[in-house]
């Protein structure tokens, strides 16, 4: 293994830069040449890549987004496109690739691996929906961003005695909603992993109001319902002064938390080690605070699970 490449793919996530930095510096430490592929698989298929030096990744550990840029690339699902990408990689003498991204990116990584290019996946997505890791890079920062917003919303909710519905991201996973709802003291948390009863939400709001509670926060994961629909329903059933806020892409930006920077650095260092040890076709993850490697195909065959204990606790504490 002499020359490796790194890319970020899919939705950006805070901490991706810290991961790129660690791949480049750990790779150079071991005497490798490291190339940065621009715009994920979209850049790969047109050979958009450049050699990175120690200085290429200076001053980025604290920055959100990704210096390599990123993209969603449906074209890469085409086996012909995949074959051309492999030819291109061989022409450029790339011996191994590290892909930082979410489940869509891991499918691309698996395809490259099946076609004989040693590939390692690093989970980078705010959604935290990748099996075989307790956390993906960016999740912690996104949750902190959501909590920061919820704290501010709480101030105005209290002043105006209003009900606020906060819609958070997560695609089909409820992890951001659950974590930010628990840490933000939400009255109800709606997530795709469990059956939603809007009647129950209304019941809890009415019970709270009888006890003298004059403001409430409901956190809704985007994968379960639209915040606007939930807000309309609540307003219709309770008559409470209700407002809806969709946090949206603000959750994807900002400086990565220390947790995400450390996670990114640890996972990326392991990814380089795996390539050097010829252990390709794997993803790196954090399980019980240990960095572990799992076959990408095994990870993709598993279903992401929500933390049931945490869900139950959130329900108990929000009474
Ligand atoms: O996967 C990250 C994510 O931010 C999801 O939470 C969200 O559903 C999606 O990406 C939004 O994608 P886009 O930025 O392409 O609109």
Coordinates of N, CA and C and ligand atoms in Angstrom, one line a residue, residues 11-12 72 125-127 169-171 176 222 249 252, ligand 1:
X11 N -24.6 13.8 2.9 CA -24.7 15.0 3.6 C -23.5 15.3 4.5
X12 N -23.1 16.6 4.5 CA -21.9 16.9 5.4 C -22.3 16.7 6.9
X72 N -24.3 14.2 -3.2 CA -25.0 12.9 -3.3 C -24.9 12.5 -4.8
X125 N -22.3 11.1 9.7 CA -23.7 11.6 9.4 C -24.3 12.1 10.7
X126 N -25.0 13.2 10.6 CA -25.6 13.7 11.9 C -26.8 12.7 12.3
X127 N -27.3 11.9 11.4 CA -28.4 11.0 11.7 C -28.2 9.9 12.7
X169 N -33.9 17.0 12.3 CA -33.5 16.1 11.2 C -33.3 14.7 11.7
X170 N -32.9 13.8 10.8 CA -32.6 12.5 11.2 C -33.0 11.5 10.1
X171 N -33.5 12.0 9.0 CA -34.0 11.1 8.0 C -35.0 10.1 8.5
X176 N -31.6 12.0 16.8 CA -31.4 13.4 17.1 C -32.6 13.9 17.9
X222 N -38.1 14.4 11.8 CA -38.6 14.6 10.4 C -39.1 13.3 9.8
X249 N -31.3 22.7 8.1 CA -29.8 22.5 7.9 C -28.9 23.1 8.9
X252 N -26.7 20.8 10.5 CA -25.5 20.2 9.8 C -24.3 21.0 9.9
Ligands
LIG1 O1 -28.5 12.6 6.2 C1 -28.3 13.9 6.8 C2 -29.5 14.7 6.5 O2 -29.3 16.0 7.0 C3 -30.8 14.2 7.0 O3 -31.0 14.4 8.3 C4 -31.8 14.9 6.1 O4 -33.0 14.2 6.0 C5 -31.1 15.0 4.8 O5 -29.7 14.9 5.1 C6 -31.3 16.3 4.0 O6 -30.6 16.1 2.8 P1 -30.3 17.3 1.8 O7 -29.3 18.2 2.5 O8 -29.7 16.7 0.6 O9 -31.6 18.1 1.6

